[in-house]
Amino acid sequence: MAAMLMSSTSPIISVSGLSKTYATGFSALKSVDLEIRRGEIFALLGPNGAGKTTLISIICGLVKPSTGTVLADGYDIIRDYRAARATIGLVPQELTTDAFETVWSTVSFSRGLFGKPKDPAFIERILKELSLWDKKDTQIRRLSGGMKRRVLIAKALAHEPRILFLDEPTAGVDVELRQDMWQMVRRLKESGVTIILTTHYIEEAEEMADRIGVISKGEIILVEEKAELMRKLGKKQLSLQLQQPIEAVPATLAAFNLSLSPAGDELVYTYDTQAERTGITTLLQGLAEAGIRFRDLSTSQSSLEDIFVSLVRERA
Amino acid sequence: MTTVTTNRDAEAGMRLNFRAIAAIYRFEMARTWRTPSQSIVSPVLSTALYFVVFGGAIGSRMQSIDGVPYGAFIVPGLIMMSLLTQSIANASFAIYFPKFTGTIYELLSAPVAWWEAVIGYVGAAASKSMLLGLIILLTATFFVPLRIEHPAMMLLFLVLTATTFSLFGFIIGIWADGFEKLQVIPLLIVTPLAFLGGSFYSIAMLPPFWQKVTLFNPVVYLISGFRWSFYGIADVSLGVSLGMTLFFLVLCIGIVGWIFRTGYRLKN
C-alpha cells in the first residue's frame, strides 16, 4: 500500500519546518525545508557549527526535533520510527567503536540491531568491498584510524539501507582511503542507494555530489545542482587601481563586466575562471587603447566563506 | 469523533524487533565470556571467602540461628548481596559504557523501541548475576551444610531480585555522567544496605528500636524472603517480602519507562 502511494519521483527524504533549539537556548536549526531526491548524492556544506550534524542527527533519531517533520522514504521519523530508521544507515563523524569487539562481530551486531536476519554471505561481501576481510577477526582497537572508519561504514551498510548518511566521511582520512571511499560511494549510488554527506571541504562536494546544499547558522541558504554552484564559485575578480580617476567606463569596453568605484579610481572586472577565455588580455589591451593607465592590480576569488557571508546578507 | 491512526511501522513489517533484543543480549553475554576472571571468578571468590571464614573457621563457634548453623544461615544473604551488587554493576556499566564511548549512537538510530533495548541489556545483566548466584550457591555446598526447602520460590526470588536490581543499575548507568557517579550509589548506598539488611544476622537479634529502623531497608525483604525459601525461617512474612520485591520491580520499570519517554540524558 505505502509503496504504491510513493512514486519513484517523490523525494526520499522530505524535511519541512524543522527547528531545533537546545536546552541551552542555542538555536541550531531554524525552520529547515529540504528535499533529497531518490538515488542522488547530496552534499551538505557548511562551516563548523552551521547545523549539519544536528540536521543529520534529527533525521537519524539521535536528537529530538523542536518542531517540524521529517519523512524518510515516506515514513515519519517519529510516528513510524521503526520503518523510517530501517531505511537509514549512519556513519558518524567521530570514530566511535567498541574497542574490544572484532570487526566481524560488530558488523553482525549492527545487522541484528536493525532487525535483519543473519546473512554471513552479505557481511562477507561488505567486508571484502571495504578491504576489511583479512581483518575480520581483529579487535577494533588494533585497527588504524582509517580502518576504523571503514568498520563504521560496514556497520552502517550491514542492514542494507536505502539511504546512507556520511557525516564528514573524509575528516582525518588519508588520500588513499579518500579515493577508496569516493569509489565506494559511487558504487553505492549505482546500486540505488541515496547518499547524503556533510563536509566542509568544497573539493569533496565537487568530486562527489549531484546536488549541493549550503547550510549556515541553522538555515539552508542554498540548494543547487553542482554544476550551477561551481559556476558561481568559479567567479573571480580583477581590481585595477587607476592612476587618474575616470568618470565612466569607456563605451569601447562596454562588452566587459566592469564596474567603477564611486570615486572613479578603481575598475573591477568579474570573470569566470571556468570559461574558455577569461578576456583579461583583451581587456588590458582595450584599457591601453582607451588611454587608461593603472598603478596596481590584484585578483581575488570568492572563497566558500565569502559565498556563505554574501548569501546570508542577501537573505537578511 | 474517531481518529484513525495508521501505524505504518506495522505495514512495513516492524512490530517487534526481536532480532535487536537478541543482538543486544548476545553482545552483552559475549562481553562476560571475554573477561571471565573479572565477571565470574572474582565475585565468586570474594563471596566464597565468607563461607571459608564464617562457615569453616569461626562458624562453629557461633550460635545457630533458629536451628540453622551460622555458616548455612548467611548463605542466602551472601548470595543476595552478590546478586544486588553484580546486577547493578553489570547493567549500569552496560549502558554507561556506550554513552561514554559514543557507540550509543547506533542504538539510538536503530529501529529499536526503548523497552526492547531494556529487555536486551537488563536481561543480559540479570542472566549474568543469576548465573553467578547459582555458582556461589554451588560453591557454598562445599563449605556449609545447605538445604533448600522451597526451590521454586528460591528461583522466583532470584529472578525477581536480579531483574529489579539490573533495572536499578540500568537507571544508574543512564543517570551517571562520569565513572564516579557510576560507583557512588553502589558503594555508598547499596553495599551498606546489603550489610545491614540481615545478611549476617536475623533482625530479631537487634534492639527493638533498630528492628523498626531496619524495616525501612528494602534489602531486608529480599534477604528475608530468599532465606525463607532455603530454611523456612523469615524476619518478615513471605507475603510482605514478595510484595515488596514486586513493588521495587514495578517502581524500577516505571522509572525506566519515564526516562525513555522523556529521552532523559540520552537525547537532546
Coordinates of C-alpha atoms in Angstrom, one line a residue:
Chain A
M1 CA 0.0 0.0 0.0
A2 CA 2.5 2.5 1.2
A3 CA 4.8 1.7 -1.7
M4 CA 2.1 2.3 -4.2
L5 CA 1.4 5.8 -2.9
M6 CA 5.0 6.8 -3.4
S7 CA 6.1 7.4 -7.0
S8 CA 9.7 6.9 -7.9
T9 CA 10.0 10.7 -8.3
S10 CA 8.9 11.6 -4.8
P11 CA 11.7 12.7 -2.6
I12 CA 13.3 10.0 -0.5
I13 CA 13.8 12.4 2.4
S14 CA 11.5 15.3 3.0
V15 CA 12.3 17.8 5.7
S16 CA 9.8 20.5 6.5
G17 CA 9.8 23.3 9.0
L18 CA 12.4 21.6 11.1
S19 CA 13.7 23.6 14.0
K20 CA 15.9 22.6 16.9
T21 CA 16.6 24.7 20.0
Y22 CA 18.8 23.0 22.6
A23 CA 18.2 23.3 26.3
T24 CA 20.9 25.9 26.5
G25 CA 18.8 28.2 24.3
F26 CA 21.1 27.7 21.3
S27 CA 19.0 27.5 18.1
A28 CA 20.8 25.0 15.9
L29 CA 18.2 24.8 13.1
K30 CA 15.8 27.4 12.1
S31 CA 12.8 26.1 10.2
V32 CA 14.7 24.0 7.6
D33 CA 13.0 22.7 4.5
L34 CA 14.9 20.3 2.4
E35 CA 14.1 17.5 -0.1
I36 CA 16.6 14.8 -1.1
R37 CA 16.0 13.1 -4.4
R38 CA 15.9 9.4 -4.7
G39 CA 19.2 8.0 -5.8
E40 CA 21.3 11.2 -5.7
I41 CA 24.4 12.1 -3.9
F42 CA 23.7 15.2 -1.9
A43 CA 26.4 17.2 -0.2
L44 CA 25.6 19.3 2.7
L45 CA 28.2 22.0 3.0
G46 CA 28.7 24.5 5.8
P47 CA 31.2 25.9 8.2
N48 CA 31.6 24.2 11.6
G49 CA 28.7 24.8 13.9
A50 CA 26.3 25.5 11.0
G51 CA 23.9 22.8 11.9
K52 CA 25.0 19.9 9.6
T53 CA 25.3 17.3 12.3
T54 CA 22.2 18.5 14.1
L55 CA 20.2 18.0 10.9
I56 CA 21.6 14.5 10.3
S57 CA 21.1 13.6 14.0
I58 CA 17.5 14.5 13.9
I59 CA 16.8 12.6 10.7
C60 CA 18.6 9.5 12.2
G61 CA 16.9 9.7 15.6
L62 CA 19.8 10.9 17.8
V63 CA 18.3 14.3 18.5
K64 CA 14.7 15.2 19.1
P65 CA 13.3 18.0 16.8
S66 CA 11.7 21.0 18.5
T67 CA 9.3 21.5 15.6
G68 CA 8.8 20.2 12.1
T69 CA 8.5 16.9 10.4
V70 CA 10.8 14.6 8.5
L71 CA 9.7 11.8 6.2
A72 CA 12.3 9.1 5.3
D73 CA 11.1 7.1 2.3
G74 CA 7.6 8.2 3.2
Y75 CA 7.8 7.2 6.8
D76 CA 7.5 9.8 9.6
I77 CA 10.7 9.6 11.6
I78 CA 8.8 9.9 14.9
R79 CA 5.5 8.1 14.3
D80 CA 6.8 5.3 12.1
Y81 CA 10.3 5.4 13.5
R82 CA 11.0 1.7 13.0
A83 CA 10.2 1.7 9.3
A84 CA 12.0 5.1 8.8
R85 CA 15.1 4.0 10.6
A86 CA 15.3 0.7 8.9
T87 CA 15.9 2.5 5.7
I88 CA 18.7 4.6 7.0
G89 CA 22.4 3.9 7.7
L90 CA 24.5 6.4 9.5
V91 CA 28.3 6.8 9.6
P92 CA 29.0 9.2 12.4
Q93 CA 31.7 11.8 12.4
E94 CA 33.6 10.5 15.4
L95 CA 35.3 7.2 15.3
T96 CA 33.1 5.6 18.0
T97 CA 33.7 1.9 18.1
D98 CA 33.5 -1.0 20.6
A99 CA 37.3 -1.3 21.0
F100 CA 37.2 -5.0 22.2
E101 CA 34.8 -6.3 19.6
T102 CA 36.1 -8.0 16.5
V103 CA 35.2 -6.5 13.1
W104 CA 33.0 -9.4 12.2
S105 CA 31.0 -9.4 15.4
T106 CA 30.5 -5.6 15.5
V107 CA 29.2 -5.6 11.9
S108 CA 27.0 -8.7 12.5
F109 CA 25.6 -6.9 15.7
S110 CA 24.6 -3.9 13.6
R111 CA 22.6 -6.1 11.2
G112 CA 20.8 -7.7 14.1
L113 CA 20.1 -4.4 15.8
F114 CA 18.3 -3.2 12.7
G115 CA 16.2 -6.3 12.7
K116 CA 17.6 -8.1 9.7
P117 CA 18.1 -11.9 9.6
K118 CA 21.6 -13.2 9.7
D119 CA 23.4 -13.2 6.4
P120 CA 27.1 -14.1 6.6
A121 CA 27.5 -14.0 2.9
F122 CA 26.3 -10.4 2.7
I123 CA 28.6 -9.3 5.6
E124 CA 31.4 -11.1 3.9
R125 CA 30.7 -9.1 0.7
I126 CA 30.7 -5.8 2.6
L127 CA 33.9 -6.5 4.4
K128 CA 35.6 -7.5 1.2
E129 CA 34.4 -4.4 -0.6
L130 CA 35.8 -2.3 2.2
S131 CA 39.1 -4.2 2.3
L132 CA 38.3 -5.4 5.8
W133 CA 38.0 -9.1 5.1
D134 CA 41.5 -10.0 6.3
K135 CA 40.8 -8.0 9.5
K136 CA 37.5 -9.7 10.3
D137 CA 38.8 -11.4 13.4
T138 CA 40.8 -8.5 14.6
Q139 CA 39.7 -6.4 17.6
I140 CA 38.8 -2.9 16.5
R141 CA 41.2 -1.3 18.9
R142 CA 44.1 -2.8 16.9
L143 CA 43.0 -1.1 13.7
S144 CA 44.3 2.2 12.3
G145 CA 42.0 5.3 12.2
G146 CA 41.3 4.7 8.5
M147 CA 40.4 1.1 9.1
K148 CA 38.1 2.1 11.9
R149 CA 36.3 4.5 9.6
R150 CA 35.8 1.6 7.2
V151 CA 34.4 -0.5 10.1
L152 CA 31.8 2.3 10.8
I153 CA 30.8 2.3 7.1
A154 CA 30.5 -1.5 7.1
K155 CA 28.3 -1.3 10.2
A156 CA 26.1 1.4 8.5
L157 CA 25.7 -0.8 5.4
A158 CA 25.1 -4.1 7.3
H159 CA 21.3 -3.7 7.3
E160 CA 21.1 -2.8 3.5
P161 CA 19.9 0.8 4.0
R162 CA 18.4 2.7 1.1
I163 CA 19.7 6.0 2.5
L164 CA 23.2 6.4 3.7
F165 CA 24.4 9.4 5.8
L166 CA 28.1 10.1 5.8
D167 CA 29.0 12.8 8.4
E168 CA 32.3 14.3 7.5
P169 CA 33.5 11.0 5.9
T170 CA 37.0 12.1 5.0
A171 CA 37.9 14.1 8.1
G172 CA 41.3 12.9 9.1
V173 CA 41.4 10.3 6.4
D174 CA 44.5 9.7 4.2
V175 CA 44.4 10.3 0.4
E176 CA 44.2 6.6 -0.5
L177 CA 41.3 5.9 1.7
R178 CA 39.6 9.1 0.5
Q179 CA 39.8 7.7 -3.1
D180 CA 38.6 4.3 -2.0
M181 CA 35.7 5.9 -0.2
W182 CA 34.7 8.0 -3.1
Q183 CA 34.7 4.9 -5.3
M184 CA 32.6 3.1 -2.8
V185 CA 30.1 5.9 -2.6
R186 CA 29.8 5.8 -6.4
R187 CA 29.2 2.1 -6.4
L188 CA 26.5 2.5 -3.7
K189 CA 24.8 5.2 -5.8
E190 CA 24.8 2.8 -8.8
S191 CA 23.1 0.2 -6.6
G192 CA 20.4 2.7 -5.9
V193 CA 21.4 4.0 -2.5
T194 CA 20.8 7.7 -1.8
I195 CA 23.8 9.3 -0.2
I196 CA 23.9 12.4 1.9
L197 CA 27.3 13.5 3.0
T198 CA 28.4 16.5 5.0
T199 CA 31.7 18.2 4.6
H200 CA 33.4 21.5 4.9
Y201 CA 35.7 20.7 2.0
I202 CA 34.3 22.2 -1.2
E203 CA 36.6 19.8 -3.2
E204 CA 34.8 16.8 -1.7
A205 CA 31.4 18.1 -2.7
E206 CA 32.8 19.0 -6.2
E207 CA 34.2 15.5 -6.6
M208 CA 31.1 13.6 -5.4
A209 CA 27.9 15.4 -5.4
D210 CA 25.0 15.7 -7.8
R211 CA 23.5 18.5 -5.7
I212 CA 24.8 20.7 -3.0
G213 CA 23.1 22.3 -0.1
V214 CA 24.7 25.1 1.9
I215 CA 23.8 25.5 5.5
S216 CA 24.8 28.4 7.6
K217 CA 23.7 29.4 11.1
G218 CA 20.9 26.8 11.1
E219 CA 19.4 27.8 7.8
I220 CA 19.6 26.2 4.4
I221 CA 20.7 29.1 2.3
L222 CA 21.0 27.4 -1.0
V223 CA 20.3 24.1 -2.7
E224 CA 21.7 23.8 -6.2
E225 CA 22.9 21.5 -8.9
K226 CA 26.6 21.1 -8.5
A227 CA 27.3 22.4 -12.0
E228 CA 25.4 25.6 -11.2
L229 CA 27.1 26.2 -7.9
M230 CA 30.6 25.5 -9.4
R231 CA 29.9 28.3 -11.9
K232 CA 29.2 30.7 -9.1
L233 CA 32.1 29.5 -7.1
G234 CA 34.3 29.9 -10.2
K235 CA 33.9 33.7 -10.3
K236 CA 36.9 35.7 -9.9
Q237 CA 37.5 39.5 -9.7
L238 CA 40.3 41.6 -11.1
S239 CA 40.7 45.0 -9.4
L240 CA 42.6 47.8 -11.2
Q241 CA 43.7 50.9 -9.3
L242 CA 43.8 53.7 -11.8
Q243 CA 46.3 56.5 -12.0
Q244 CA 43.7 59.0 -12.9
P245 CA 40.1 58.8 -11.9
I246 CA 37.6 58.4 -14.8
E247 CA 34.0 59.4 -14.9
A248 CA 32.6 56.4 -16.7
V249 CA 33.5 53.1 -18.2
P250 CA 34.6 53.8 -21.8
A251 CA 32.0 52.7 -24.4
T252 CA 34.6 50.6 -26.1
L253 CA 34.8 48.4 -23.0
A254 CA 31.0 48.0 -22.5
A255 CA 31.2 44.3 -23.5
F256 CA 33.2 43.6 -20.3
N257 CA 31.6 43.0 -17.0
L258 CA 33.1 46.1 -15.4
S259 CA 32.1 48.2 -12.5
L260 CA 33.6 51.5 -11.5
S261 CA 34.1 52.6 -7.9
P262 CA 32.2 55.7 -6.8
A263 CA 35.4 57.7 -6.7
G264 CA 36.2 56.6 -10.2
D265 CA 39.7 55.4 -9.3
E266 CA 39.1 51.6 -9.3
L267 CA 37.7 49.3 -12.0
V268 CA 36.6 45.8 -11.0
Y269 CA 36.3 43.1 -13.7
T270 CA 34.3 40.0 -12.8
Y271 CA 35.0 36.9 -14.9
D272 CA 34.5 33.2 -14.9
T273 CA 37.6 31.1 -14.4
Q274 CA 35.8 28.1 -15.8
A275 CA 35.2 29.8 -19.1
E276 CA 37.5 29.0 -22.1
R277 CA 38.6 32.6 -22.3
T278 CA 38.8 34.9 -19.3
G279 CA 39.1 38.0 -21.5
I280 CA 41.8 39.5 -19.5
T281 CA 44.3 40.1 -22.3
T282 CA 41.6 41.8 -24.5
L283 CA 40.5 43.9 -21.5
L284 CA 44.0 45.1 -20.8
Q285 CA 44.6 45.9 -24.5
G286 CA 41.3 47.8 -24.6
L287 CA 42.3 49.8 -21.5
A288 CA 45.6 50.8 -23.1
E289 CA 43.8 51.8 -26.3
A290 CA 41.4 54.0 -24.2
G291 CA 44.4 55.6 -22.6
I292 CA 43.5 54.3 -19.1
R293 CA 46.7 53.6 -17.1
F294 CA 46.7 51.8 -13.8
R295 CA 49.2 51.8 -10.9
D296 CA 48.3 48.5 -9.4
L297 CA 46.2 45.4 -9.9
S298 CA 45.0 42.5 -7.8
T299 CA 42.8 39.5 -8.3
S300 CA 40.6 37.8 -5.8
Q301 CA 38.5 34.7 -5.8
S302 CA 35.4 34.4 -3.7
S303 CA 36.0 31.7 -1.1
L304 CA 33.3 29.4 0.2
E305 CA 33.3 31.6 3.3
D306 CA 32.7 34.7 1.2
I307 CA 29.8 32.9 -0.5
F308 CA 28.3 32.0 2.8
V309 CA 28.5 35.5 4.0
S310 CA 27.1 37.0 0.9
L311 CA 24.3 34.5 0.8
V312 CA 23.3 35.3 4.3
R313 CA 23.4 39.0 3.6
E314 CA 21.2 38.6 0.6
R315 CA 18.6 36.9 2.7
A316 CA 18.8 39.4 5.6
Chain B
M1 CA -15.3 11.6 16.9
T2 CA -13.0 8.9 15.9
T3 CA -9.4 9.4 14.9
V4 CA -7.9 6.9 12.5
T5 CA -4.2 6.4 13.1
T6 CA -2.4 4.1 10.7
N7 CA 0.7 2.6 12.0
R8 CA 2.9 2.3 9.0
D9 CA 5.6 0.6 11.1
A10 CA 3.2 -2.4 11.1
E11 CA 2.7 -2.1 7.4
A12 CA 6.5 -2.2 6.9
G13 CA 6.5 -5.4 9.0
M14 CA 8.2 -3.9 12.0
R15 CA 6.1 -4.6 15.0
L16 CA 8.7 -6.1 17.3
N17 CA 12.4 -6.1 16.7
F18 CA 13.1 -9.4 18.3
R19 CA 16.4 -9.7 16.4
A20 CA 17.6 -6.5 18.1
I21 CA 16.8 -7.8 21.6
A22 CA 18.8 -11.0 20.7
A23 CA 21.7 -9.0 19.3
I24 CA 22.0 -6.8 22.4
Y25 CA 21.6 -9.8 24.7
R26 CA 24.3 -11.8 22.8
F27 CA 26.6 -8.8 22.7
E28 CA 26.4 -8.3 26.4
M29 CA 26.8 -12.0 27.2
A30 CA 29.8 -12.2 24.9
R31 CA 31.4 -9.4 27.0
T32 CA 31.1 -11.7 30.1
W33 CA 32.8 -14.6 28.4
R34 CA 35.6 -12.4 27.1
T35 CA 36.6 -11.4 30.7
P36 CA 35.6 -14.5 32.8
S37 CA 38.1 -13.7 35.6
Q38 CA 36.6 -10.3 36.1
S39 CA 33.0 -11.1 35.6
I40 CA 32.7 -14.5 37.2
V41 CA 35.8 -15.8 39.1
S42 CA 36.4 -12.7 41.2
P43 CA 32.9 -12.2 42.5
V44 CA 32.6 -15.9 43.2
L45 CA 35.9 -16.0 45.0
S46 CA 35.2 -12.9 47.2
T47 CA 31.9 -14.4 48.3
A48 CA 33.4 -17.9 48.9
L49 CA 35.9 -16.3 51.3
Y50 CA 32.9 -15.5 53.6
F51 CA 32.0 -19.2 53.6
V52 CA 35.5 -20.2 54.5
V53 CA 35.8 -17.6 57.3
F54 CA 32.3 -17.7 58.7
G55 CA 31.3 -21.2 57.7
G56 CA 34.5 -23.1 58.2
A57 CA 36.7 -21.1 60.5
I58 CA 34.6 -19.3 63.1
G59 CA 31.1 -20.5 62.2
S60 CA 31.5 -23.5 64.6
R61 CA 31.9 -21.1 67.5
M62 CA 28.8 -19.1 66.7
Q63 CA 25.3 -19.9 67.9
S64 CA 23.0 -21.4 65.3
I65 CA 20.0 -19.2 64.5
D66 CA 16.5 -20.7 64.6
G67 CA 18.2 -24.1 64.4
V68 CA 20.2 -23.2 61.3
P69 CA 24.0 -23.4 61.7
Y70 CA 25.5 -19.9 61.3
G71 CA 27.6 -20.8 58.2
A72 CA 24.5 -22.0 56.5
F73 CA 22.4 -19.1 57.8
I74 CA 24.5 -16.5 56.0
V75 CA 24.5 -18.2 52.6
P76 CA 21.1 -16.8 51.3
G77 CA 22.2 -13.3 52.4
L78 CA 25.6 -13.5 50.8
I79 CA 24.0 -14.7 47.5
M80 CA 21.6 -11.8 47.7
M81 CA 24.4 -9.4 48.3
S82 CA 26.4 -10.5 45.2
L83 CA 23.1 -10.6 43.2
L84 CA 22.4 -7.0 44.1
T85 CA 25.9 -5.6 43.6
Q86 CA 26.6 -7.7 40.4
S87 CA 23.2 -6.9 38.8
I88 CA 23.8 -3.2 39.4
A89 CA 27.4 -3.3 38.2
N90 CA 26.6 -5.3 35.1
A91 CA 23.6 -3.2 34.0
S92 CA 25.0 0.2 34.9
F93 CA 28.2 -0.5 33.0
A94 CA 26.4 -2.0 30.1
I95 CA 24.5 1.2 29.3
Y96 CA 27.0 3.7 30.7
F97 CA 29.9 2.5 28.5
P98 CA 28.3 3.1 25.1
K99 CA 27.3 6.5 26.4
F100 CA 30.9 7.2 27.4
T101 CA 32.5 5.9 24.2
G102 CA 29.7 7.3 21.9
T103 CA 28.7 3.9 20.4
I104 CA 25.2 4.5 21.7
Y105 CA 24.6 6.5 18.5
E106 CA 23.9 3.1 16.8
L107 CA 21.3 2.1 19.4
L108 CA 19.6 5.4 19.1
S109 CA 19.5 5.3 15.3
A110 CA 18.2 1.7 15.2
P111 CA 14.6 0.7 14.8
V112 CA 14.5 -0.4 18.4
A113 CA 11.9 0.5 21.0
W114 CA 13.2 1.6 24.3
W115 CA 11.7 -1.4 26.1
E116 CA 13.4 -3.7 23.6
A117 CA 16.7 -2.2 24.5
V118 CA 15.9 -2.5 28.2
I119 CA 15.0 -6.2 27.7
G120 CA 18.3 -6.9 25.9
Y121 CA 20.5 -5.0 28.4
V122 CA 18.7 -5.8 31.6
G123 CA 18.0 -9.4 30.5
A124 CA 21.7 -10.0 30.0
A125 CA 22.7 -8.3 33.2
A126 CA 20.2 -10.3 35.2
S127 CA 21.2 -13.6 33.5
K128 CA 24.8 -13.0 34.4
S129 CA 24.1 -12.2 38.0
M130 CA 21.7 -15.2 38.4
L131 CA 24.4 -17.4 36.9
L132 CA 26.8 -16.0 39.4
G133 CA 24.3 -16.6 42.2
L134 CA 23.9 -20.2 41.3
I135 CA 27.7 -20.7 41.0
I136 CA 28.0 -19.2 44.5
L137 CA 25.3 -21.5 45.8
L138 CA 27.1 -24.5 44.3
T139 CA 30.4 -23.3 45.9
A140 CA 28.7 -22.9 49.3
T141 CA 27.7 -26.6 49.3
F142 CA 31.4 -27.5 49.6
F143 CA 31.8 -25.5 52.8
V144 CA 28.5 -25.5 54.7
P145 CA 25.5 -27.8 55.1
L146 CA 22.7 -26.5 52.9
R147 CA 19.1 -27.3 52.3
I148 CA 16.6 -25.7 50.1
E149 CA 13.0 -26.2 51.2
H150 CA 11.3 -24.2 48.5
P151 CA 13.4 -24.4 45.3
A152 CA 10.7 -22.8 43.1
M153 CA 10.4 -19.8 45.4
M154 CA 14.1 -19.6 45.6
L155 CA 14.3 -19.3 41.8
L156 CA 11.5 -16.8 41.8
F157 CA 13.3 -14.5 44.3
L158 CA 16.5 -15.0 42.3
V159 CA 14.8 -13.9 39.1
L160 CA 12.9 -11.0 40.6
T161 CA 15.8 -9.6 42.5
A162 CA 18.2 -9.9 39.6
T163 CA 15.8 -8.3 37.3
T164 CA 14.9 -5.5 39.7
F165 CA 18.4 -4.6 40.5
S166 CA 19.6 -4.9 36.9
L167 CA 16.9 -2.3 36.1
F168 CA 18.1 -0.2 39.0
G169 CA 21.7 -0.5 37.6
F170 CA 20.4 0.5 34.2
I171 CA 18.9 3.6 35.7
I172 CA 22.2 4.5 37.4
G173 CA 24.0 3.9 34.2
I174 CA 21.8 6.4 32.4
W175 CA 21.9 8.9 35.2
A176 CA 25.7 8.8 35.6
D177 CA 27.7 11.2 33.6
G178 CA 31.1 10.1 35.0
F179 CA 32.7 6.9 36.4
E180 CA 32.5 8.3 39.9
K181 CA 28.7 8.6 39.7
L182 CA 28.6 5.1 38.4
Q183 CA 30.3 3.9 41.6
V184 CA 28.8 6.2 44.2
I185 CA 25.3 4.6 44.6
P186 CA 26.5 1.0 44.7
L187 CA 29.3 1.8 47.2
L188 CA 27.7 4.3 49.4
I189 CA 24.1 3.1 49.5
V190 CA 23.6 -0.5 48.2
T191 CA 26.6 -2.1 50.0
P192 CA 25.7 -0.7 53.4
L193 CA 22.0 -1.6 52.9
A194 CA 23.0 -5.1 52.0
F195 CA 25.3 -5.5 55.0
L196 CA 22.7 -4.0 57.3
G197 CA 19.8 -5.9 55.7
G198 CA 20.3 -9.1 57.7
S199 CA 22.8 -10.9 55.6
F200 CA 24.8 -11.8 58.7
Y201 CA 22.1 -11.8 61.4
S202 CA 18.4 -12.2 62.0
I203 CA 16.9 -8.8 62.6
A204 CA 15.2 -10.3 65.7
M205 CA 18.7 -10.1 67.2
L206 CA 18.6 -6.3 67.1
P207 CA 17.3 -4.0 69.9
P208 CA 13.6 -3.1 69.3
F209 CA 14.3 0.4 68.0
W210 CA 16.8 -0.8 65.4
Q211 CA 14.4 -3.5 64.3
K212 CA 11.9 -0.8 63.4
V213 CA 14.6 1.2 61.6
T214 CA 15.7 -1.8 59.7
L215 CA 12.3 -2.3 58.2
F216 CA 12.9 0.8 56.1
N217 CA 15.8 -1.0 54.4
P218 CA 14.4 -2.6 51.2
V219 CA 17.1 -5.3 51.2
V220 CA 15.7 -6.8 54.4
Y221 CA 12.6 -8.0 52.5
L222 CA 14.7 -9.6 49.7
I223 CA 17.0 -11.4 52.1
S224 CA 14.2 -12.5 54.4
G225 CA 12.2 -14.0 51.5
F226 CA 15.2 -15.6 50.0
R227 CA 16.3 -17.1 53.3
W228 CA 12.7 -18.4 53.8
S229 CA 13.0 -20.4 50.6
F230 CA 16.0 -22.1 52.0
Y231 CA 15.1 -22.8 55.6
G232 CA 11.5 -21.8 56.1
I233 CA 12.5 -19.1 58.5
A234 CA 12.0 -15.4 57.9
D235 CA 12.3 -12.0 59.5
V236 CA 9.2 -10.7 57.8
S237 CA 6.3 -12.7 56.4
L238 CA 6.7 -14.2 53.0
G239 CA 3.8 -12.3 51.5
V240 CA 5.3 -9.0 52.6
S241 CA 8.7 -10.0 51.2
L242 CA 7.2 -11.0 47.8
G243 CA 5.0 -7.9 47.8
M244 CA 7.9 -5.5 48.4
T245 CA 10.1 -7.3 45.9
L246 CA 7.4 -6.9 43.2
F247 CA 6.9 -3.3 44.3
F248 CA 10.5 -2.5 43.7
L249 CA 10.4 -4.2 40.3
V250 CA 7.4 -2.1 39.2
L251 CA 8.9 1.1 40.6
C252 CA 12.1 0.5 38.5
I253 CA 10.1 -0.4 35.4
G254 CA 8.2 2.9 35.9
I255 CA 11.3 5.0 36.2
V256 CA 12.9 3.4 33.1
G257 CA 9.7 4.0 31.2
W258 CA 9.7 7.6 32.2
I259 CA 13.4 8.0 31.3
F260 CA 12.8 6.8 27.8
R261 CA 9.5 8.6 27.2
T262 CA 11.3 11.9 28.1
G263 CA 14.6 11.0 26.4
Y264 CA 16.2 12.0 29.7
R265 CA 20.0 12.1 29.4
L266 CA 20.1 10.1 26.2
K267 CA 18.8 12.5 23.6
N268 CA 19.0 16.3 23.4

